[in-house]
XYZ file of C-alpha atoms in Angstrom:
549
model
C 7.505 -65.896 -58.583
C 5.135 -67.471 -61.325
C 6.233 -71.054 -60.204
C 5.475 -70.017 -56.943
C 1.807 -68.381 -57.333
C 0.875 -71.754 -59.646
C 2.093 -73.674 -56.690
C 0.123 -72.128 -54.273
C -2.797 -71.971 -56.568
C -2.817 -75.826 -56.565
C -2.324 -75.944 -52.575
C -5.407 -73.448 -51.968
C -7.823 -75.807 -54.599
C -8.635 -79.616 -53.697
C -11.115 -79.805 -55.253
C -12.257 -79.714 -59.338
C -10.548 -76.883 -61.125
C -13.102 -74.495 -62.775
C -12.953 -73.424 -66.086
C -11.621 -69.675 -64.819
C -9.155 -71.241 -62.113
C -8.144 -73.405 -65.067
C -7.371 -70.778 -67.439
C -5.546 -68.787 -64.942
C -3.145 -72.205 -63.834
C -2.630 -72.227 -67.971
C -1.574 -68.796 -67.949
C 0.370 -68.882 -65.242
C 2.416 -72.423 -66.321
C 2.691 -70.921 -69.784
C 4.196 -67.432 -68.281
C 6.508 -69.480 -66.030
C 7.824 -71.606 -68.879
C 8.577 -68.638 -70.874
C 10.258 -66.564 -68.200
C 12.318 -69.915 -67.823
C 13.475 -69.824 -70.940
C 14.189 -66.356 -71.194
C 16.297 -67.042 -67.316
C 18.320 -69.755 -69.221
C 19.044 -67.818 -72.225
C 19.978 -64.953 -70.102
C 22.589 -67.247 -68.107
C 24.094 -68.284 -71.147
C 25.638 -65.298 -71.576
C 25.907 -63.938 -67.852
C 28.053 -67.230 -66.000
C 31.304 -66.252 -68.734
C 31.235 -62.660 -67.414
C 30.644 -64.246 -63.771
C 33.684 -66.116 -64.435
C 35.733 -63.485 -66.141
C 35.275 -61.192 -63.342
C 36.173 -63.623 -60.915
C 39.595 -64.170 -62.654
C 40.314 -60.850 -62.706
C 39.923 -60.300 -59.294
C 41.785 -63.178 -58.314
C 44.408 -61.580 -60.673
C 44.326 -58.219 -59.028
C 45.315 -59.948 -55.814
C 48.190 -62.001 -56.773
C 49.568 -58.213 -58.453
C 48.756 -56.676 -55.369
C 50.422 -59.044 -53.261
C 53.056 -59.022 -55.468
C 53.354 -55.312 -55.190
C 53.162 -55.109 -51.581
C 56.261 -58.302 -51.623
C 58.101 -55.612 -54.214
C 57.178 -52.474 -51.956
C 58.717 -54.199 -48.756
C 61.790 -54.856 -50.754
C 61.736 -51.257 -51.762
C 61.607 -50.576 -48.049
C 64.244 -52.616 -47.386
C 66.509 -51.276 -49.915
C 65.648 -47.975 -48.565
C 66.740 -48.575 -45.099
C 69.823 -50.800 -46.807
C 70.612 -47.643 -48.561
C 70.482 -45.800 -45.505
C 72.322 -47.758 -43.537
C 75.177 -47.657 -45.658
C 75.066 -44.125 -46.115
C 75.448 -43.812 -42.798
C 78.041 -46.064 -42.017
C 79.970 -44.775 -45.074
C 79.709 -41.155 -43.207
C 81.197 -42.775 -39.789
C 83.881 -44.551 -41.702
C 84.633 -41.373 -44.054
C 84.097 -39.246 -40.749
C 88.087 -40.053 -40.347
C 91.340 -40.899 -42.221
C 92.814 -42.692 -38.946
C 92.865 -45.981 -39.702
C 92.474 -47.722 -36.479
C 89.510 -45.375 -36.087
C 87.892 -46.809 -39.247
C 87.665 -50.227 -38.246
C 86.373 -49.394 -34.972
C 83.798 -47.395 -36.397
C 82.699 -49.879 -39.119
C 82.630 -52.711 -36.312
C 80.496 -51.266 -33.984
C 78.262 -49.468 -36.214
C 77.822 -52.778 -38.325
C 77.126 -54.417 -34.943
C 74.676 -51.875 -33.671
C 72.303 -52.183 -37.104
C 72.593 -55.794 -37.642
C 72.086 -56.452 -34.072
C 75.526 -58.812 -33.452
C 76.862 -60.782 -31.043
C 80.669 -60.530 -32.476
C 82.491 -59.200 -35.136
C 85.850 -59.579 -35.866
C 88.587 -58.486 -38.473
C 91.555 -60.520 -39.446
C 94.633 -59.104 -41.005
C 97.755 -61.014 -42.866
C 100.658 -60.882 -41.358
C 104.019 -59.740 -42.584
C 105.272 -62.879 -44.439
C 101.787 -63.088 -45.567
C 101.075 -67.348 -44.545
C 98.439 -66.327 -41.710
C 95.864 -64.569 -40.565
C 96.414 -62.117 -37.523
C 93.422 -61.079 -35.271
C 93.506 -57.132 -35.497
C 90.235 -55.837 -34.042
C 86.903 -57.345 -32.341
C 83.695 -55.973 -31.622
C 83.310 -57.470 -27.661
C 86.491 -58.380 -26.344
C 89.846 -56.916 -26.220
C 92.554 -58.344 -28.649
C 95.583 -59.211 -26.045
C 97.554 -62.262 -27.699
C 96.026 -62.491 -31.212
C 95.396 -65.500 -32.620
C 96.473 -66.850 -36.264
C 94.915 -69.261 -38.691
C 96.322 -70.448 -41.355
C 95.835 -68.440 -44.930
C 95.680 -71.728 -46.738
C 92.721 -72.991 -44.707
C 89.349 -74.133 -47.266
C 87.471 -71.624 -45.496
C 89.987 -68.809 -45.718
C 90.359 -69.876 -49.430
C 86.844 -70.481 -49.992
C 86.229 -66.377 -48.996
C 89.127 -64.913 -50.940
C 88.040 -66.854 -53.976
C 84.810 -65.003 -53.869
C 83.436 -61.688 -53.999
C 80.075 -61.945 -51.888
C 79.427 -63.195 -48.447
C 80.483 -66.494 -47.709
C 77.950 -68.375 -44.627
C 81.045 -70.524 -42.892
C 80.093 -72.797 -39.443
C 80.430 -71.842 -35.820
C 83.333 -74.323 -35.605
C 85.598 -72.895 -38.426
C 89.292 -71.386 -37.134
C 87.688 -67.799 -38.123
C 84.817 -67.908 -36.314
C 86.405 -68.572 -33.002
C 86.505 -65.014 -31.252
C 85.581 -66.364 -28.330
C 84.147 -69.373 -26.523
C 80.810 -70.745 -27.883
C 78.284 -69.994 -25.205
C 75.042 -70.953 -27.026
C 72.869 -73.882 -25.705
C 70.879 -75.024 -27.946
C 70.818 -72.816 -31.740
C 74.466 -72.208 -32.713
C 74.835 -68.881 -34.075
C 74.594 -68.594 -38.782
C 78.553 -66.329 -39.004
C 79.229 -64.822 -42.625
C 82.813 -63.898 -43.715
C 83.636 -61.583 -46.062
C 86.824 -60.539 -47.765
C 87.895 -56.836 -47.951
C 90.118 -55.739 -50.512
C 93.468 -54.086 -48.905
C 94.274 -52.330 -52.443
C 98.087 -53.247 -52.101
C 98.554 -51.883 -48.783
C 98.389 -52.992 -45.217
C 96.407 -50.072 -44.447
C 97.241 -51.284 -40.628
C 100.385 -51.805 -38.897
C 100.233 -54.232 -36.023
C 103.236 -55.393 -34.178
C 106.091 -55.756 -37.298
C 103.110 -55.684 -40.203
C 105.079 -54.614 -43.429
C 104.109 -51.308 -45.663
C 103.251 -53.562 -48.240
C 101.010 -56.936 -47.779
C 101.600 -60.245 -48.779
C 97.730 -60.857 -49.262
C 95.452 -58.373 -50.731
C 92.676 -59.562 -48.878
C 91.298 -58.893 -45.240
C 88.311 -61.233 -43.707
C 85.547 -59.644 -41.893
C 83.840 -62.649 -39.763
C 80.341 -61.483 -38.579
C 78.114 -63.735 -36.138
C 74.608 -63.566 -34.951
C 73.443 -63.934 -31.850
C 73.281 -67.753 -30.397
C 70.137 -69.849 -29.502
C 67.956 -67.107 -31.817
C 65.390 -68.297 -34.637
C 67.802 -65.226 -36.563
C 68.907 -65.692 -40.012
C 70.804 -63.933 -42.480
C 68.477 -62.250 -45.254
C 69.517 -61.551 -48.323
C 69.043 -57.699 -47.634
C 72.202 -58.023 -44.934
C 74.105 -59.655 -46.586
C 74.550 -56.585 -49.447
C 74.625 -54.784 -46.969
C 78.129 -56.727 -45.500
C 79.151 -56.684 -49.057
C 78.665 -53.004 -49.527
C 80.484 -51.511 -46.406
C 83.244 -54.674 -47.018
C 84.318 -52.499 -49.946
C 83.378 -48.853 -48.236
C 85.972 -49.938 -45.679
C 88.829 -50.953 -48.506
C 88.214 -47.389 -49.766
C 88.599 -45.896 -46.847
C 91.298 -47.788 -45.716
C 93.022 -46.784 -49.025
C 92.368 -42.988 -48.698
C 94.030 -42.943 -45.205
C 97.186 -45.159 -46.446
C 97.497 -42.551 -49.119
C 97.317 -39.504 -46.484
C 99.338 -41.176 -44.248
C 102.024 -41.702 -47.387
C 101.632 -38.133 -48.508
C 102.339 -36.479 -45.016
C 105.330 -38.521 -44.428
C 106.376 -37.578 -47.682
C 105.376 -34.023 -46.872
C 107.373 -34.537 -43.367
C 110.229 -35.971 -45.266
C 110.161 -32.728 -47.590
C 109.969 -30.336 -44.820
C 113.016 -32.030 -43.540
C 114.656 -32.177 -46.695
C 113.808 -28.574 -47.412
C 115.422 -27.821 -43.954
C 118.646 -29.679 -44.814
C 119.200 -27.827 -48.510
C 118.098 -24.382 -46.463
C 121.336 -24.990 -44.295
C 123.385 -26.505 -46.719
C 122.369 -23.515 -48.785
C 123.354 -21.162 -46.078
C 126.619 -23.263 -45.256
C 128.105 -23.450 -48.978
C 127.586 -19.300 -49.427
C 129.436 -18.948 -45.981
C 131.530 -20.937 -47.862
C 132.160 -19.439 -51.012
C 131.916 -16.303 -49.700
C 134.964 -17.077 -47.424
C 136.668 -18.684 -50.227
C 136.262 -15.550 -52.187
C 138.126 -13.501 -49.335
C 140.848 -15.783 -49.507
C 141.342 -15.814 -53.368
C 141.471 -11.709 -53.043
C 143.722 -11.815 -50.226
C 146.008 -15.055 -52.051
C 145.716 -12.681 -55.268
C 146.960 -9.885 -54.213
C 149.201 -11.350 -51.171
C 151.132 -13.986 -52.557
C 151.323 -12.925 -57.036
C 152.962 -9.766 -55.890
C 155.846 -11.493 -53.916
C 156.327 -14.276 -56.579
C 156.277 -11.697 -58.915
C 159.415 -10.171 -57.273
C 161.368 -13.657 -57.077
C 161.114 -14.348 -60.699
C 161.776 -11.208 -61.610
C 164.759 -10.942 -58.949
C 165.665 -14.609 -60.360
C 165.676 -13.936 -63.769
C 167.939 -10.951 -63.402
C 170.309 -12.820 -61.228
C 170.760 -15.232 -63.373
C 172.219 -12.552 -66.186
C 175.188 -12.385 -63.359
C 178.163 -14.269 -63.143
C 177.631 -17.720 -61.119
C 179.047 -20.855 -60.404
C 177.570 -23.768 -61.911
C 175.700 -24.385 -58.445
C 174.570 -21.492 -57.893
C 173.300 -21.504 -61.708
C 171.795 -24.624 -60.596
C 169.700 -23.353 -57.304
C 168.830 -19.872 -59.183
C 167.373 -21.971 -62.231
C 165.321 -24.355 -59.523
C 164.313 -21.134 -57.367
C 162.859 -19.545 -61.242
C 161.265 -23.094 -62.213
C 159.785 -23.592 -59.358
C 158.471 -20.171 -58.922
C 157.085 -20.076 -62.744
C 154.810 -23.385 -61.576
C 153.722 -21.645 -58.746
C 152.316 -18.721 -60.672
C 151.019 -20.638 -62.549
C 149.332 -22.923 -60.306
C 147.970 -19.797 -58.550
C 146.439 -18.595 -61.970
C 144.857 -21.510 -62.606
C 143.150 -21.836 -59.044
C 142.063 -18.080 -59.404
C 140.233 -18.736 -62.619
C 138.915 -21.903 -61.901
C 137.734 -20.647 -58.570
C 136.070 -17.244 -60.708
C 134.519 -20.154 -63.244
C 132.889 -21.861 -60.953
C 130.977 -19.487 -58.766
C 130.074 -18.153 -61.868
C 131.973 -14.593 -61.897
C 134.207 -15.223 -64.863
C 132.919 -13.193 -68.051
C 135.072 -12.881 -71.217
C 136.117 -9.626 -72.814
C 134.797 -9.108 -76.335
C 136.926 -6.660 -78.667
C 138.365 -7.029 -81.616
C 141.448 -8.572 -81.986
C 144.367 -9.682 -84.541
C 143.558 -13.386 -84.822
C 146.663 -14.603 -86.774
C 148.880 -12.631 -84.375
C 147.979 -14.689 -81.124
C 148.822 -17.721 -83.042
C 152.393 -16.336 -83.798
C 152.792 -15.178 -80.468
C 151.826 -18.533 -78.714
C 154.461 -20.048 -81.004
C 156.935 -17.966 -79.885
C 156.587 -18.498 -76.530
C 156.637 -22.061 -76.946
C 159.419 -21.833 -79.359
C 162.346 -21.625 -76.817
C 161.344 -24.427 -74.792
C 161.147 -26.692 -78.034
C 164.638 -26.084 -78.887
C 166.139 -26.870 -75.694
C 164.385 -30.149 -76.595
C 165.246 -30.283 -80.043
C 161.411 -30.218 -81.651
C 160.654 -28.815 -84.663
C 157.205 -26.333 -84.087
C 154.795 -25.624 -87.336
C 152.092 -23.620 -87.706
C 149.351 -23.715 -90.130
C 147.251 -21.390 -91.132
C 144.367 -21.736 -93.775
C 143.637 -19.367 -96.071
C 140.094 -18.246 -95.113
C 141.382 -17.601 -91.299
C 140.385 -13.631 -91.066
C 142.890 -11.429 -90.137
C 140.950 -9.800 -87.111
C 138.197 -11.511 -84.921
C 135.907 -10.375 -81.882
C 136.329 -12.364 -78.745
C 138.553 -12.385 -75.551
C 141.894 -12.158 -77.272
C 143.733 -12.800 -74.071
C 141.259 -16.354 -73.059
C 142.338 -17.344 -76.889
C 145.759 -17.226 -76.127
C 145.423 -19.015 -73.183
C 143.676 -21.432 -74.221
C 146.295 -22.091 -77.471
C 149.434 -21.697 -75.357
C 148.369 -24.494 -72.897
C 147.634 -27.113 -75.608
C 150.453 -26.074 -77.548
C 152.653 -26.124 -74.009
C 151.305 -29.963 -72.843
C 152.234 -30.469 -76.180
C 155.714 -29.765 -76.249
C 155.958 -30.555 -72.305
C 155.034 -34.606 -73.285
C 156.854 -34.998 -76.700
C 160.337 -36.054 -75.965
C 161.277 -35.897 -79.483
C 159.633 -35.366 -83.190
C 157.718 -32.586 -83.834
C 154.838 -30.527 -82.793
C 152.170 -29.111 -85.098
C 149.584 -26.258 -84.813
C 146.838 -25.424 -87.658
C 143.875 -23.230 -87.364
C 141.399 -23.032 -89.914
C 137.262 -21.978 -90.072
C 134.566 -24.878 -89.629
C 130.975 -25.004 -91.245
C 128.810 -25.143 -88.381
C 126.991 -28.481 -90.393
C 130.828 -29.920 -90.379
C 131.267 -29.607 -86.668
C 128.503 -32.061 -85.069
C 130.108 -34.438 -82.749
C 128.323 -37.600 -81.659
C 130.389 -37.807 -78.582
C 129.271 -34.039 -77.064
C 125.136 -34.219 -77.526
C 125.431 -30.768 -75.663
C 127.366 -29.107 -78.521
C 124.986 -27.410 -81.290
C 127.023 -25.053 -83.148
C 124.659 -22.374 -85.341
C 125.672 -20.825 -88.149
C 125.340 -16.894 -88.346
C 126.313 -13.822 -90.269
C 127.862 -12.255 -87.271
C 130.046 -15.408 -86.037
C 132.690 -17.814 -87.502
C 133.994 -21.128 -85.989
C 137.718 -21.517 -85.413
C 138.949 -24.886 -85.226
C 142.189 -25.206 -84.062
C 144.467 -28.173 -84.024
C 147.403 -29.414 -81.938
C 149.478 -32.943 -82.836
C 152.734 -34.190 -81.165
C 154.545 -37.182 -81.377
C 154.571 -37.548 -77.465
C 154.084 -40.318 -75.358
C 150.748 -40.828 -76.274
C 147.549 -41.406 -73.951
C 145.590 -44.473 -73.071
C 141.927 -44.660 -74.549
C 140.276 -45.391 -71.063
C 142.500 -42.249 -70.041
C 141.129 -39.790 -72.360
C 137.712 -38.919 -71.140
C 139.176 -38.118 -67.249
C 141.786 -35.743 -68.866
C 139.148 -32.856 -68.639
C 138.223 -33.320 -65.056
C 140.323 -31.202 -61.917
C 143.261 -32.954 -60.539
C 142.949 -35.157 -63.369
C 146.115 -37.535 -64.809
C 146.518 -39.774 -67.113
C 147.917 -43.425 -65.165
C 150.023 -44.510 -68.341
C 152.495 -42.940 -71.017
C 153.362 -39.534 -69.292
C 156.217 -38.857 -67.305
C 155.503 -38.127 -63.945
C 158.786 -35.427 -63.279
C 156.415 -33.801 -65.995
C 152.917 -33.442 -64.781
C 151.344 -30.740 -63.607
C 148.759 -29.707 -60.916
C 146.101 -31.479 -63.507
C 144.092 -28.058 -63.985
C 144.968 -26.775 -67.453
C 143.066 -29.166 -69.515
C 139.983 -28.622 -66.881
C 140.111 -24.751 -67.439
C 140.630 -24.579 -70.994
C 137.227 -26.626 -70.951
C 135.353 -24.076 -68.861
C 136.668 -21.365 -71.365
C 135.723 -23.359 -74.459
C 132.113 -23.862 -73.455
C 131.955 -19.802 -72.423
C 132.880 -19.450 -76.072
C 130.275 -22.113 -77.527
C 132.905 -24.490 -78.189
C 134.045 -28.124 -78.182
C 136.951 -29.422 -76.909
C 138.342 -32.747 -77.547
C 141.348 -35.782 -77.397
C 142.498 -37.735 -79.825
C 145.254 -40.861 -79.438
C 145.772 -44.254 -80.658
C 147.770 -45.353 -77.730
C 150.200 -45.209 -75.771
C 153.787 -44.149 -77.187
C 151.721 -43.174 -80.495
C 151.331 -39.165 -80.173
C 148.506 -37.217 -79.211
C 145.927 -34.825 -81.011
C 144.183 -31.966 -78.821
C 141.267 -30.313 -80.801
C 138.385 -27.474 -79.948
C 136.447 -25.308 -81.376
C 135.158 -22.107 -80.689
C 132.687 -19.362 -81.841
C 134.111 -15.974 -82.313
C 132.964 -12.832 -84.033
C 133.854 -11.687 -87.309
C 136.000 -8.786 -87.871
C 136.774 -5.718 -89.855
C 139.169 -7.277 -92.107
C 139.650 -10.896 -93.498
C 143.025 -9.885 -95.344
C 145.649 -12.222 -94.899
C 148.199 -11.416 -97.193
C 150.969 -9.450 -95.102
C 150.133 -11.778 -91.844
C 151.660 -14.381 -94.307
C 154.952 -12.581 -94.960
C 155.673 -11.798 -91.610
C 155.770 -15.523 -90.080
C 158.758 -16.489 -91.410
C 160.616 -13.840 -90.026
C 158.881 -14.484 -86.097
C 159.466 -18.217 -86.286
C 162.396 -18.746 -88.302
C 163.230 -20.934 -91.507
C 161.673 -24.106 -91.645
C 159.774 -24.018 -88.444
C 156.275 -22.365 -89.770
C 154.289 -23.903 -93.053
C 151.374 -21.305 -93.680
């Protein structure tokens, strides 16, 4: 304003200053100088700010452009996000599987805005590709690529979205129809978690390949191309769809199984059903056997065995002693079927009361005794002398159980001897590595009686041994076949044993080389444990030289 006002002065005057007009042009050059001066100082300070402020907002705008660039991607996440969500809903919507991939085609075409989309399968020997489903066009005769193709290969090797050209094998759903832009196609691989998940035609329950390719095409002469946003997305519902595949395989496996159960459950209900029709009819015919046919072989041994105290003929000896024989095995063969019958629908029970232990052992020797002689063996018994007198247990299962060792005994031993001993066991003594099953206990209120039975008989093969216990059962080498029986004894006196908490067990080195029986069983202790008089009375039931106590 001051260099203005001198400016003008000088305009307005031509001619000679005056001395006032002077003095005022001084002034007013002097104050212009000085505001000058005081302007530039001023600036000095005033242009960094200028600048400052300008950087800064140049600053602000790159960060708010920025933001807005991070804001869209937010956005896009967002609808990403929700896209999946609700494509994961239609896909999870069902467990069929055929339902799935439709679903996950057509949705995935409807957000993405396709032209195609395709899925391809491997087939059952698992060296191709097999087109399973399509997005536009029915799948009549599938078509099959090679697995071993680079761009097949070039997909399963990775985990993302894989751009492959128009022209590739898996992009050929249909004929090209573009004119001038060919279409961008992505291909994707989708984990098949060790199942086929599908079956088409002959497809197998389990895959060769556990990889699927989802081939995905946009639309042809477009300026469209695949963002990076789209792409995730492919990548994202690529593994929703494995899952879900997965989670129907797994139903699918579990109601067959379920089916298969129901069946199964079915089939054990009637067998069930069938086996106690069964053993109930079974039953009816062991009472009516049992009471039907023991009482009439009762009478003809009886009747035989008083005929033969008659006078005879040697013949008719002959036919009496074959009628008694053969009615003795019958008994006994109809014995044996009753109890094995009783063991094994479970309705046997053993007596317990006490008993005189040391006189079952002389009375199964004396039963055995006349047969022996008529073969010439010598029969022994050994006692120990801690055997108690009296014991608690089924006296009359005991016996049994002695007399048929002691009788196979004497019944395979042509000539020699045959030995019995019974003595007590320590429970810790008794463990046998060949019966796992057999934990004997010791107790105040129970003993162990192990009882022993050697022969000099024909001996038994080792690979015979352990099928001597089982029904029907004979050995194939060293015993005589005029003397084997029905193959039931041995078989019963094991189901008694393990009623008692026993062990029962063959020994034999061979053939020809004699035979050792051996068991064990748990019995109660009695009143007495005395065995002095037992002793004295032996000799006189067995005779001289045939007992050693």
């Amino acid at each position: 304003v001051l260099c203005g006002a001198t400016h003008l002065i000088n305009l307005w005057t031509f001619t000679m200053h005056s001395k006032t007009l002077a003095i005022v042009m001084t002034v007013a050059k002097i104050s212009t100088a000085v505001v000058s001066c005081a302007t530039a100082l001023m600036l000095v300070h005033i242009i960094p700010d200028l600048l400052s402020v300008k950087t800064r907002e140049l600053f602000l705008k790159n960060k708010a452009e920025e933001l807005d660039r991070e804001m869209g991607l937010i956005r896009t996440q967002e609808e990403t996000g929700r896209h999946v969500r609700m494509l994961t809903h239609e896909i999870r919507s069902t467990l069929d599987r055929t339902t799935i991939l439709r679903t996950t085609l057509v949705e995935l075409g409807r957000i993405l805005g396709l032209d195609e989309c395709a899925l391809w399968m491997p087939s059952r020997a698992g060296l191709n590709l097999q087109l399973s489903h399509t997005l536009r066009r029915q799948v009549n005769s599938p078509p099959v690529v090679p697995i071993n193709l680079p761009d097949v290969q070039k997909v399963f090797n990775s985990n993302r979205a894989e751009r492959i050209l128009h022209t590739s094998p898996l992009a050929m759903i249909r004929p090209y129809s573009g004119r001038y832009v060919p279409p961008e196609v992505v291909a994707v691989r989708v984990p098949l978690l060790h199942l086929s998940n599908v079956q088409i035609n002959d497809w197998p329950e389990l895959s060769a390949r556990s990889f699927a390719v989802m081939v995905l095409m946009l639309p042809p002469d477009s300026a469209r191309k695949w963002h990076y946003h789209e792409l995730e997305l492919v990548e994202v519902v690529a593994d929703q769809v494995a899952v879900a595949l997965s989670h129907a395989a797994i139903l699918e496996e579990s109601m067959r199984a379920r089916d298969l159960l129901m069946e199964q459950n079915v089939a054990l209900d009637s067998a069930r059903r069938e086996a106690e029709t069964a053993i109930r009819a079974r039953n009816d015919f062991l009472a009516v056997m049992n009471h039907e046919m023991r009482t009439p072989m009762n009478a003809i041994i009886a009747l035989s065995s008083l005929l033969l105290e008659t006078e005879l003929t040697p013949e008719q000896r002959m036919m009496v002693e074959t009628v008694l024989k053969s009615s003795n095995l019958l008994a006994a063969l109809i014995n044996d079927v009753l109890d094995l019958s009783r063991l094994e629908d479970g309705s046997f029970e053993l007596e317990n009361g006490p008993f005189n232990l040391q006189a079952v052992f002389n009375e199964v020797i004396n039963l055995v005794r006349p047969i022996a002689a008529v073969k010439k063996l010598s029969v022994t018994l050994t006692l120990s002398p801690d055997l108690p007198l009296y014991a608690v247990g089924d006296e009359k299962r005991l016996m049994q159980l002695v007399l048929n060792i002691a009788g196979n005994a004497v019944k395979f031993t042509k000539e020699g001897c045959v030995s019995v001993s019974a003595s007590t066991a320590r429970p810790d003594m008794l463990r046998d590595p060949r019966a796992l099953e057999f934990y004997p206990a010791s107790g105040d209120g129970h003993f162990y009686l192990h009882v022993q039975v050697k022969d000099t008989g024909c001996g038994i093969s080792p690979q015979d041994v352990p099928h001597l216990f089982t029904k029907f059962a004979h050995a194939h080498s060293g015993t005589d076949r005029s003397q084997s029986g029905t193959g039931l004894g041995l078989a019963i006196c094991r189901r008694f044993v393990s009623l008692m908490h026993g062990h029962i067990w063959l020994e034999s080195e061979g053939v020809g080389k004699g035979c050792t029986a051996n068991f064990i069983v748990r019995l109660g202790v009695g009143g007495s444990t005395s065995t002095g008089p037992q002793k004295k009375l032996l000799p006189l039931l067995m005779g001289p030289g045939e007992i050693d106590c």
